[in-house]
GROMACS .gro file of C-alpha atoms in nm:
model
  373
    1MET     CA    1  -2.318   3.308  -2.192
    2ILE     CA    2  -2.116   3.284  -2.515
    3ALA     CA    3  -2.021   2.922  -2.590
    4THR     CA    4  -1.905   2.694  -2.870
    5GLN     CA    5  -2.118   2.392  -2.955
    6ILE     CA    6  -1.910   2.079  -3.012
    7ARG     CA    7  -2.030   1.762  -3.184
    8GLN     CA    8  -1.850   1.429  -3.152
    9LYS     CA    9  -2.033   1.129  -3.298
   10ASP     CA   10  -2.377   1.135  -3.135
   11ALA     CA   11  -2.272   1.363  -2.849
   12VAL     CA   12  -2.332   1.736  -2.829
   13PHE     CA   13  -2.171   1.951  -2.560
   14TYR     CA   14  -2.039   2.303  -2.511
   15PHE     CA   15  -1.719   2.489  -2.438
   16ALA     CA   16  -1.727   2.821  -2.254
   17ALA     CA   17  -1.492   3.057  -2.070
   18TYR     CA   18  -1.664   3.135  -1.741
   19PRO     CA   19  -1.553   3.435  -1.526
   20SER     CA   20  -1.455   3.287  -1.189
   21GLU     CA   21  -1.669   3.538  -1.001
   22GLN     CA   22  -1.980   3.407  -1.177
   23LEU     CA   23  -1.881   3.041  -1.194
   24LEU     CA   24  -1.826   3.002  -0.820
   25THR     CA   25  -2.184   3.110  -0.758
   26ARG     CA   26  -2.317   2.857  -1.009
   27VAL     CA   27  -2.154   2.530  -0.898
   28ARG     CA   28  -2.234   2.285  -0.621
   29PHE     CA   29  -1.963   2.140  -0.400
   30ILE     CA   30  -2.055   1.785  -0.300
   31SER     CA   31  -1.748   1.729  -0.081
   32ARG     CA   32  -1.622   1.926   0.217
   33PHE     CA   33  -1.300   2.119   0.156
   34TYR     CA   34  -1.065   2.280   0.406
   35ASP     CA   35  -0.797   2.545   0.392
   36GLU     CA   36  -0.619   2.769   0.641
   37GLU     CA   37  -0.881   3.035   0.578
   38GLY     CA   38  -1.173   2.812   0.667
   39GLY     CA   39  -1.383   2.556   0.484
   40ILE     CA   40  -1.638   2.496   0.211
   41ARG     CA   41  -1.947   2.314   0.324
   42PRO     CA   42  -2.098   2.060   0.090
   43GLU     CA   43  -2.444   2.153  -0.030
   44GLU     CA   44  -2.745   1.948   0.071
   45VAL     CA   45  -2.828   1.691  -0.195
   46ALA     CA   46  -3.194   1.630  -0.273
   47ASP     CA   47  -3.318   1.273  -0.246
   48ASP     CA   48  -3.437   1.274  -0.607
   49ASP     CA   49  -3.107   1.407  -0.747
   50ASP     CA   50  -2.965   1.071  -0.852
   51VAL     CA   51  -2.642   1.200  -1.003
   52ALA     CA   52  -2.546   1.417  -0.705
   53GLN     CA   53  -2.648   1.140  -0.464
   54PHE     CA   54  -2.425   0.892  -0.645
   55ILE     CA   55  -2.122   1.123  -0.647
   56ALA     CA   56  -2.175   1.228  -0.284
   57ARG     CA   57  -2.179   0.866  -0.172
   58ILE     CA   58  -1.864   0.796  -0.371
   59GLU     CA   59  -1.684   1.092  -0.215
   60ARG     CA   60  -1.760   0.988   0.142
   61SER     CA   61  -1.727   0.611   0.105
   62ASP     CA   62  -1.401   0.460   0.230
   63LYS     CA   63  -1.505   0.101   0.157
   64ALA     CA   64  -1.586   0.136  -0.212
   65PHE     CA   65  -1.314   0.391  -0.289
   66GLN     CA   66  -0.974   0.502  -0.173
   67ARG     CA   67  -1.008   0.871  -0.244
   68GLU     CA   68  -0.967   1.146   0.011
   69VAL     CA   69  -1.024   1.513  -0.047
   70SER     CA   70  -0.671   1.633   0.012
   71LYS     CA   71  -0.620   1.946   0.215
   72SER     CA   72  -0.260   1.968   0.094
   73LYS     CA   73  -0.372   1.934  -0.268
   74VAL     CA   74  -0.616   2.223  -0.238
   75ARG     CA   75  -0.350   2.428  -0.059
   76SER     CA   76  -0.091   2.361  -0.331
   77ILE     CA   77  -0.334   2.456  -0.608
   78ARG     CA   78  -0.425   2.773  -0.426
   79ASN     CA   79  -0.056   2.855  -0.381
   80PHE     CA   80  -0.010   2.809  -0.756
   81TYR     CA   81  -0.289   3.062  -0.818
   82GLU     CA   82  -0.107   3.308  -0.594
   83THR     CA   83   0.232   3.266  -0.761
   84ALA     CA   84   0.129   3.222  -1.125
   85ILE     CA   85   0.212   3.534  -1.321
   86THR     CA   86   0.278   3.462  -1.688
   87GLN     CA   87   0.144   3.107  -1.694
   88PRO     CA   88  -0.233   3.045  -1.689
   89PRO     CA   89  -0.361   2.940  -1.344
   90ILE     CA   90  -0.624   2.703  -1.488
   91PRO     CA   91  -0.506   2.584  -1.830
   92GLY     CA   92  -0.724   2.270  -1.829
   93THR     CA   93  -1.101   2.254  -1.847
   94VAL     CA   94  -1.337   2.169  -1.565
   95LEU     CA   95  -1.633   1.949  -1.655
   96LEU     CA   96  -1.981   2.060  -1.554
   97PHE     CA   97  -2.315   1.882  -1.580
   98THR     CA   98  -2.676   1.996  -1.567
   99PRO     CA   99  -2.975   1.767  -1.628
  100GLN     CA  100  -3.156   2.063  -1.782
  101LYS     CA  101  -3.160   2.084  -2.161
  102LEU     CA  102  -3.003   2.420  -2.233
  103ARG     CA  103  -3.115   2.640  -2.519
  104PHE     CA  104  -2.842   2.725  -2.767
  105ASP     CA  105  -2.881   3.006  -3.021
  106PRO     CA  106  -2.599   2.979  -3.280
  107LEU     CA  107  -2.461   3.268  -3.481
  108ASP     CA  108  -2.529   3.268  -3.855
  109ASP     CA  109  -2.163   3.230  -3.956
  110GLY     CA  110  -2.149   2.851  -3.912
  111SER     CA  111  -1.869   2.873  -3.656
  112GLY     CA  112  -2.059   2.682  -3.387
  113VAL     CA  113  -2.040   2.984  -3.158
  114GLY     CA  114  -2.359   3.110  -3.004
  115ARG     CA  115  -2.540   3.208  -2.687
  116LEU     CA  116  -2.599   2.929  -2.435
  117GLN     CA  117  -2.871   2.947  -2.174
  118THR     CA  118  -2.760   2.956  -1.810
  119PRO     CA  119  -2.923   2.667  -1.620
  120GLU     CA  120  -3.182   2.742  -1.355
  121GLU     CA  121  -3.003   2.525  -1.099
  122LYS     CA  122  -2.635   2.507  -1.012
  123PHE     CA  123  -2.394   2.292  -1.213
  124LEU     CA  124  -2.269   1.964  -1.075
  125ILE     CA  125  -1.887   1.941  -1.095
  126ILE     CA  126  -1.792   1.619  -1.273
  127ASP     CA  127  -1.421   1.701  -1.277
  128GLY     CA  128  -1.239   1.996  -1.120
  129GLN     CA  129  -1.371   2.014  -0.761
  130HIS     CA  130  -1.021   2.061  -0.617
  131ARG     CA  131  -0.936   2.338  -0.863
  132LEU     CA  132  -1.260   2.524  -0.802
  133ALA     CA  133  -1.235   2.478  -0.425
  134ALA     CA  134  -0.885   2.628  -0.434
  135LEU     CA  135  -1.017   2.908  -0.654
  136GLN     CA  136  -1.287   2.988  -0.401
  137PHE     CA  137  -1.031   3.006  -0.119
  138TYR     CA  138  -0.813   3.223  -0.341
  139GLU     CA  139  -1.108   3.455  -0.411
  140ARG     CA  140  -1.163   3.504  -0.037
  141THR     CA  141  -0.812   3.645   0.010
  142HIS     CA  142  -0.746   3.792  -0.337
  143PRO     CA  143  -1.088   3.904  -0.466
  144ASP     CA  144  -0.956   4.155  -0.721
  145GLU     CA  145  -0.711   3.911  -0.878
  146ALA     CA  146  -0.967   3.633  -0.886
  147LYS     CA  147  -1.206   3.850  -1.087
  148ASN     CA  148  -0.962   3.846  -1.377
  149ILE     CA  149  -0.953   3.467  -1.403
  150GLN     CA  150  -1.167   3.302  -1.666
  151VAL     CA  151  -1.218   2.931  -1.619
  152PRO     CA  152  -1.236   2.708  -1.930
  153CYS     CA  153  -1.540   2.480  -1.892
  154VAL     CA  154  -1.688   2.190  -2.083
  155ILE     CA  155  -2.062   2.178  -2.022
  156PHE     CA  156  -2.281   1.871  -2.066
  157ASP     CA  157  -2.656   1.917  -2.054
  158GLY     CA  158  -2.973   1.715  -2.071
  159ARG     CA  159  -2.799   1.381  -2.034
  160SER     CA  160  -2.913   1.079  -1.837
  161GLU     CA  161  -2.783   0.991  -1.494
  162ASP     CA  162  -2.591   0.706  -1.658
  163PHE     CA  163  -2.395   0.956  -1.864
  164ALA     CA  164  -2.297   1.178  -1.571
  165THR     CA  165  -2.212   0.899  -1.330
  166GLU     CA  166  -2.012   0.708  -1.591
  167MET     CA  167  -1.826   1.027  -1.678
  168PHE     CA  168  -1.743   1.087  -1.312
  169VAL     CA  169  -1.618   0.733  -1.252
  170ILE     CA  170  -1.418   0.713  -1.576
  171ILE     CA  171  -1.239   1.041  -1.503
  172ASN     CA  172  -1.155   0.938  -1.149
  173SER     CA  173  -1.067   0.576  -1.215
  174THR     CA  174  -0.694   0.580  -1.150
  175PRO     CA  175  -0.497   0.373  -0.896
  176THR     CA  176  -0.467   0.676  -0.666
  177ARG     CA  177  -0.836   0.755  -0.674
  178ILE     CA  178  -1.105   0.499  -0.736
  179ASN     CA  179  -1.034   0.132  -0.676
  180LYS     CA  180  -1.272  -0.013  -0.932
  181SER     CA  181  -1.211   0.053  -1.296
  182HIS     CA  182  -1.560   0.130  -1.414
  183LEU     CA  183  -1.910   0.223  -1.310
  184ILE     CA  184  -2.042  -0.116  -1.424
  185ASP     CA  185  -1.821  -0.289  -1.169
  186LEU     CA  186  -1.963  -0.056  -0.907
  187TYR     CA  187  -2.327  -0.128  -0.987
  188GLU     CA  188  -2.278  -0.491  -0.891
  189ARG     CA  189  -2.104  -0.411  -0.563
  190VAL     CA  190  -2.238  -0.094  -0.407
  191SER     CA  191  -2.543  -0.112  -0.186
  192TRP     CA  192  -2.708   0.203  -0.320
  193ALA     CA  193  -2.729   0.089  -0.682
  194ASP     CA  194  -3.077   0.005  -0.808
  195PRO     CA  195  -3.148  -0.370  -0.812
  196ASP     CA  196  -3.208  -0.375  -1.187
  197ARG     CA  197  -2.865  -0.218  -1.240
  198ARG     CA  198  -2.696  -0.473  -1.014
  199PHE     CA  199  -2.881  -0.752  -1.196
  200ALA     CA  200  -2.762  -0.627  -1.537
  201ALA     CA  201  -2.408  -0.570  -1.407
  202HIS     CA  202  -2.389  -0.930  -1.285
  203ILE     CA  203  -2.486  -1.057  -1.632
  204VAL     CA  204  -2.215  -0.841  -1.790
  205GLU     CA  205  -1.961  -0.969  -1.537
  206MET     CA  206  -2.043  -1.329  -1.632
  207LEU     CA  207  -2.023  -1.247  -2.003
  208TYR     CA  208  -1.670  -1.121  -1.942
  209ARG     CA  209  -1.542  -1.392  -1.709
  210SER     CA  210  -1.732  -1.717  -1.762
  211GLY     CA  211  -1.540  -1.987  -1.944
  212ASP     CA  212  -1.835  -2.072  -2.172
  213SER     CA  213  -1.907  -1.711  -2.273
  214PRO     CA  214  -1.853  -1.621  -2.640
  215LEU     CA  215  -1.749  -1.275  -2.516
  216ARG     CA  216  -1.499  -1.397  -2.259
  217TYR     CA  217  -1.218  -1.141  -2.232
  218ARG     CA  218  -1.351  -0.967  -2.545
  219VAL     CA  219  -1.521  -0.693  -2.341
  220ASN     CA  220  -1.312  -0.380  -2.301
  221ARG     CA  221  -1.315  -0.302  -1.930
  222LEU     CA  222  -1.166   0.039  -1.860
  223GLY     CA  223  -0.821   0.001  -1.710
  224GLY     CA  224  -0.793  -0.371  -1.792
  225ARG     CA  225  -0.520  -0.492  -2.023
  226SER     CA  226  -0.516  -0.795  -2.245
  227ARG     CA  227  -0.333  -0.908  -2.554
  228GLN     CA  228  -0.660  -1.021  -2.703
  229GLU     CA  229  -0.859  -0.800  -2.935
  230LYS     CA  230  -1.151  -0.630  -2.766
  231TRP     CA  231  -1.488  -0.626  -2.938
  232ILE     CA  232  -1.705  -0.393  -2.733
  233LEU     CA  233  -1.677  -0.148  -2.446
  234GLN     CA  234  -1.818  -0.272  -2.119
  235ALA     CA  235  -2.038   0.038  -2.092
  236GLU     CA  236  -2.189  -0.028  -2.436
  237LEU     CA  237  -2.263  -0.391  -2.354
  238TYR     CA  238  -2.404  -0.299  -2.015
  239ASN     CA  239  -2.636  -0.036  -2.166
  240GLU     CA  240  -2.793  -0.297  -2.396
  241ILE     CA  241  -2.828  -0.560  -2.122
  242HIS     CA  242  -2.974  -0.305  -1.881
  243ARG     CA  243  -3.215  -0.182  -2.148
  244TRP     CA  244  -3.347  -0.539  -2.176
  245VAL     CA  245  -3.352  -0.597  -1.799
  246LYS     CA  246  -3.533  -0.272  -1.729
  247GLN     CA  247  -3.809  -0.352  -1.977
  248ALA     CA  248  -3.849  -0.704  -1.839
  249TRP     CA  249  -3.799  -0.613  -1.473
  250THR     CA  250  -4.152  -0.696  -1.359
  251ALA     CA  251  -4.122  -1.052  -1.491
  252ILE     CA  252  -3.766  -1.083  -1.359
  253GLN     CA  253  -3.881  -0.993  -1.008
  254VAL     CA  254  -4.146  -1.265  -1.022
  255ASP     CA  255  -3.898  -1.529  -1.140
  256GLY     CA  256  -3.619  -1.417  -0.908
  257ALA     CA  257  -3.400  -1.108  -0.924
  258ASP     CA  258  -3.107  -1.262  -0.736
  259LYS     CA  259  -2.778  -1.392  -0.874
  260ARG     CA  260  -2.941  -1.718  -0.978
  261GLY     CA  261  -3.189  -1.516  -1.181
  262ALA     CA  262  -2.903  -1.324  -1.340
  263ALA     CA  263  -2.736  -1.656  -1.421
  264ARG     CA  264  -3.051  -1.767  -1.607
  265TYR     CA  265  -3.041  -1.454  -1.819
  266TYR     CA  266  -2.668  -1.495  -1.876
  267ALA     CA  267  -2.735  -1.849  -2.004
  268MET     CA  268  -2.984  -1.712  -2.255
  269VAL     CA  269  -2.738  -1.451  -2.385
  270ARG     CA  270  -2.462  -1.713  -2.393
  271ASP     CA  271  -2.670  -1.960  -2.597
  272PHE     CA  272  -2.788  -1.686  -2.831
  273LEU     CA  273  -2.433  -1.569  -2.901
  274LYS     CA  274  -2.316  -1.926  -2.949
  275ALA     CA  275  -2.595  -1.980  -3.202
  276ALA     CA  276  -2.505  -1.652  -3.370
  277SER     CA  277  -2.136  -1.744  -3.392
  278ALA     CA  278  -2.232  -2.073  -3.558
  279VAL     CA  279  -2.444  -1.912  -3.829
  280TRP     CA  280  -2.200  -1.626  -3.892
  281ASP     CA  281  -1.933  -1.894  -3.929
  282LYS     CA  282  -1.595  -1.754  -4.042
  283ALA     CA  283  -1.719  -1.395  -4.023
  284TRP     CA  284  -1.744  -1.429  -3.643
  285GLY     CA  285  -1.439  -1.255  -3.495
  286ASP     CA  286  -1.292  -1.186  -3.841
  287ALA     CA  287  -1.143  -0.835  -3.864
  288ASP     CA  288  -1.262  -0.809  -4.226
  289TYR     CA  289  -1.624  -0.820  -4.111
  290MET     CA  290  -1.840  -0.603  -3.883
  291VAL     CA  291  -2.010  -0.900  -3.715
  292THR     CA  292  -1.828  -0.868  -3.382
  293LYS     CA  293  -1.803  -0.489  -3.381
  294PRO     CA  294  -2.003  -0.286  -3.125
  295VAL     CA  295  -2.285  -0.180  -3.359
  296THR     CA  296  -2.366  -0.539  -3.454
  297ILE     CA  297  -2.319  -0.688  -3.107
  298LYS     CA  298  -2.560  -0.432  -2.964
  299ALA     CA  299  -2.811  -0.505  -3.239
  300MET     CA  300  -2.782  -0.879  -3.173
  301ILE     CA  301  -2.846  -0.830  -2.800
  302ARG     CA  302  -3.173  -0.657  -2.891
  303VAL     CA  303  -3.271  -0.949  -3.113
  304CYS     CA  304  -3.179  -1.182  -2.828
  305ALA     CA  305  -3.416  -0.999  -2.595
  306ASP     CA  306  -3.698  -1.032  -2.848
  307LEU     CA  307  -3.626  -1.399  -2.916
  308THR     CA  308  -3.621  -1.496  -2.549
  309ALA     CA  309  -3.965  -1.339  -2.507
  310GLN     CA  310  -4.100  -1.528  -2.810
  311ASP     CA  311  -3.925  -1.859  -2.740
  312PRO     CA  312  -3.890  -1.915  -2.363
  313GLY     CA  313  -3.876  -2.292  -2.419
  314PRO     CA  314  -3.659  -2.542  -2.234
  315GLU     CA  315  -3.287  -2.481  -2.203
  316GLU     CA  316  -3.192  -2.835  -2.305
  317ASP     CA  317  -3.230  -2.788  -2.681
  318ARG     CA  318  -3.232  -2.407  -2.686
  319LEU     CA  319  -2.896  -2.373  -2.860
  320ALA     CA  320  -3.008  -2.597  -3.149
  321ARG     CA  321  -3.347  -2.424  -3.174
  322TRP     CA  322  -3.194  -2.081  -3.187
  323ARG     CA  323  -2.923  -2.185  -3.432
  324GLY     CA  324  -3.200  -2.289  -3.667
  325ARG     CA  325  -3.388  -1.967  -3.603
  326LEU     CA  326  -3.086  -1.751  -3.682
  327ALA     CA  327  -2.980  -1.960  -3.984
  328PRO     CA  328  -3.092  -1.688  -4.233
  329TRP     CA  329  -2.811  -1.469  -4.101
  330THR     CA  330  -2.568  -1.683  -4.297
  331GLU     CA  331  -2.707  -1.517  -4.610
  332GLN     CA  332  -2.629  -1.176  -4.456
  333VAL     CA  333  -2.255  -1.235  -4.426
  334ARG     CA  334  -2.161  -1.042  -4.740
  335ALA     CA  335  -2.359  -0.738  -4.621
  336PHE     CA  336  -2.141  -0.728  -4.309
  337ARG     CA  337  -1.808  -0.702  -4.484
  338ASN     CA  338  -1.613  -0.391  -4.378
  339GLU     CA  339  -1.601  -0.261  -4.732
  340GLY     CA  340  -1.918  -0.065  -4.803
  341PHE     CA  341  -2.074  -0.147  -4.464
  342TYR     CA  342  -2.145   0.215  -4.373
  343GLU     CA  343  -2.304   0.276  -4.711
  344ARG     CA  344  -2.526  -0.033  -4.676
  345PHE     CA  345  -2.632   0.076  -4.329
  346ALA     CA  346  -2.625   0.450  -4.386
  347ALA     CA  347  -2.717   0.646  -4.074
  348LYS     CA  348  -2.653   0.981  -3.906
  349GLY     CA  349  -2.473   0.815  -3.615
  350GLN     CA  350  -2.415   0.494  -3.426
  351VAL     CA  351  -2.746   0.505  -3.237
  352GLU     CA  352  -2.942   0.511  -3.562
  353ARG     CA  353  -2.711   0.252  -3.723
  354VAL     CA  354  -2.764   0.004  -3.437
  355THR     CA  355  -3.139   0.040  -3.486
  356LEU     CA  356  -3.109  -0.024  -3.860
  357ILE     CA  357  -2.897  -0.336  -3.809
  358TYR     CA  358  -3.129  -0.462  -3.534
  359ARG     CA  359  -3.435  -0.428  -3.759
  360GLU     CA  360  -3.263  -0.603  -4.048
  361LEU     CA  361  -3.138  -0.893  -3.835
  362ALA     CA  362  -3.476  -0.933  -3.665
  363ARG     CA  363  -3.655  -0.926  -4.001
  364SER     CA  364  -3.419  -1.181  -4.151
  365ALA     CA  365  -3.464  -1.421  -3.857
  366GLY     CA  366  -3.838  -1.361  -3.836
  367VAL     CA  367  -3.820  -1.237  -3.477
  368PRO     CA  368  -4.092  -0.983  -3.395
  369PRO     CA  369  -4.025  -0.712  -3.135
  370ARG     CA  370  -4.139  -0.806  -2.785
  371ARG     CA  371  -4.403  -0.621  -2.599
  372LYS     CA  372  -4.264  -0.369  -2.355
  373SER     CA  373  -4.393  -0.412  -2.002
   0.00000   0.00000   0.00000
């Protein structure tokens, strides 16, 4: 298919206009839809298809979510397709996901337009199930008219399950759809989430809520409002904590992977951040510095993971020990001023910049990388 490649920060995705006749044969419906003309059966979801399994459980769970597939909504959309004459029936994009990395052959004119490979398996619908369900019902009764409809699609490929599930929850997290504001909240509460994800989510929850947390109310939880300045997105913080937890999961299971175990890990992050805030001094939380911006917080969490592996000593004097260990960061304060920061830590994107900052902070504090289990 002909598509336009779009780059935003570190993300790459595609925009394409898909003829409805072709698109409806290349998407999977996870939910069951009904109309006067009949129904659409949800496709069987393979046990190893984590993204589809997650979304399917969300769609049919009344306890975790308050979202019903509305027969009247599908009917009204279909009616709009039937009555729309001059206005476009589907002016907004539907979002599609495939775990397959699609080949893209760009044209030589630098426009970003090129030929995008069609995936071997059907797309998963991240957003737009109601619109496409109504379109399928419309096609059954108006096949000739439906052939003339091209559906604008945004296509994501080759991403992790975290990306697709977060995208699904973020899009649907409104008061009339999903109760909880973010996927991270869900990981801690839903029974089907992997134990390492629930463990990491509990740590993030404590970092947001606990009265002794240096990040209390500084984490930007989707849908939450506060007059305080936010320092980091909950998803970004969770990704770093889960990265650490996943690598240390074998040891965590031995020591205890319950909430008390999560509380132990929270205490380590808390003490590390308290030590860091002491050595950064006035730069901590200062808008003129990058110390409490996402790139640096993520880098510090990685140093924290390394330090806890190297120094698992007693909790009693841990804060003082780690303050001494991180003392060289005081000399780094000038390098973290906003002015010239991106030149000092030049990188192609945020992922690479976090790595650069992490290496510099670890080098300065003399903290070697931990062994990955």
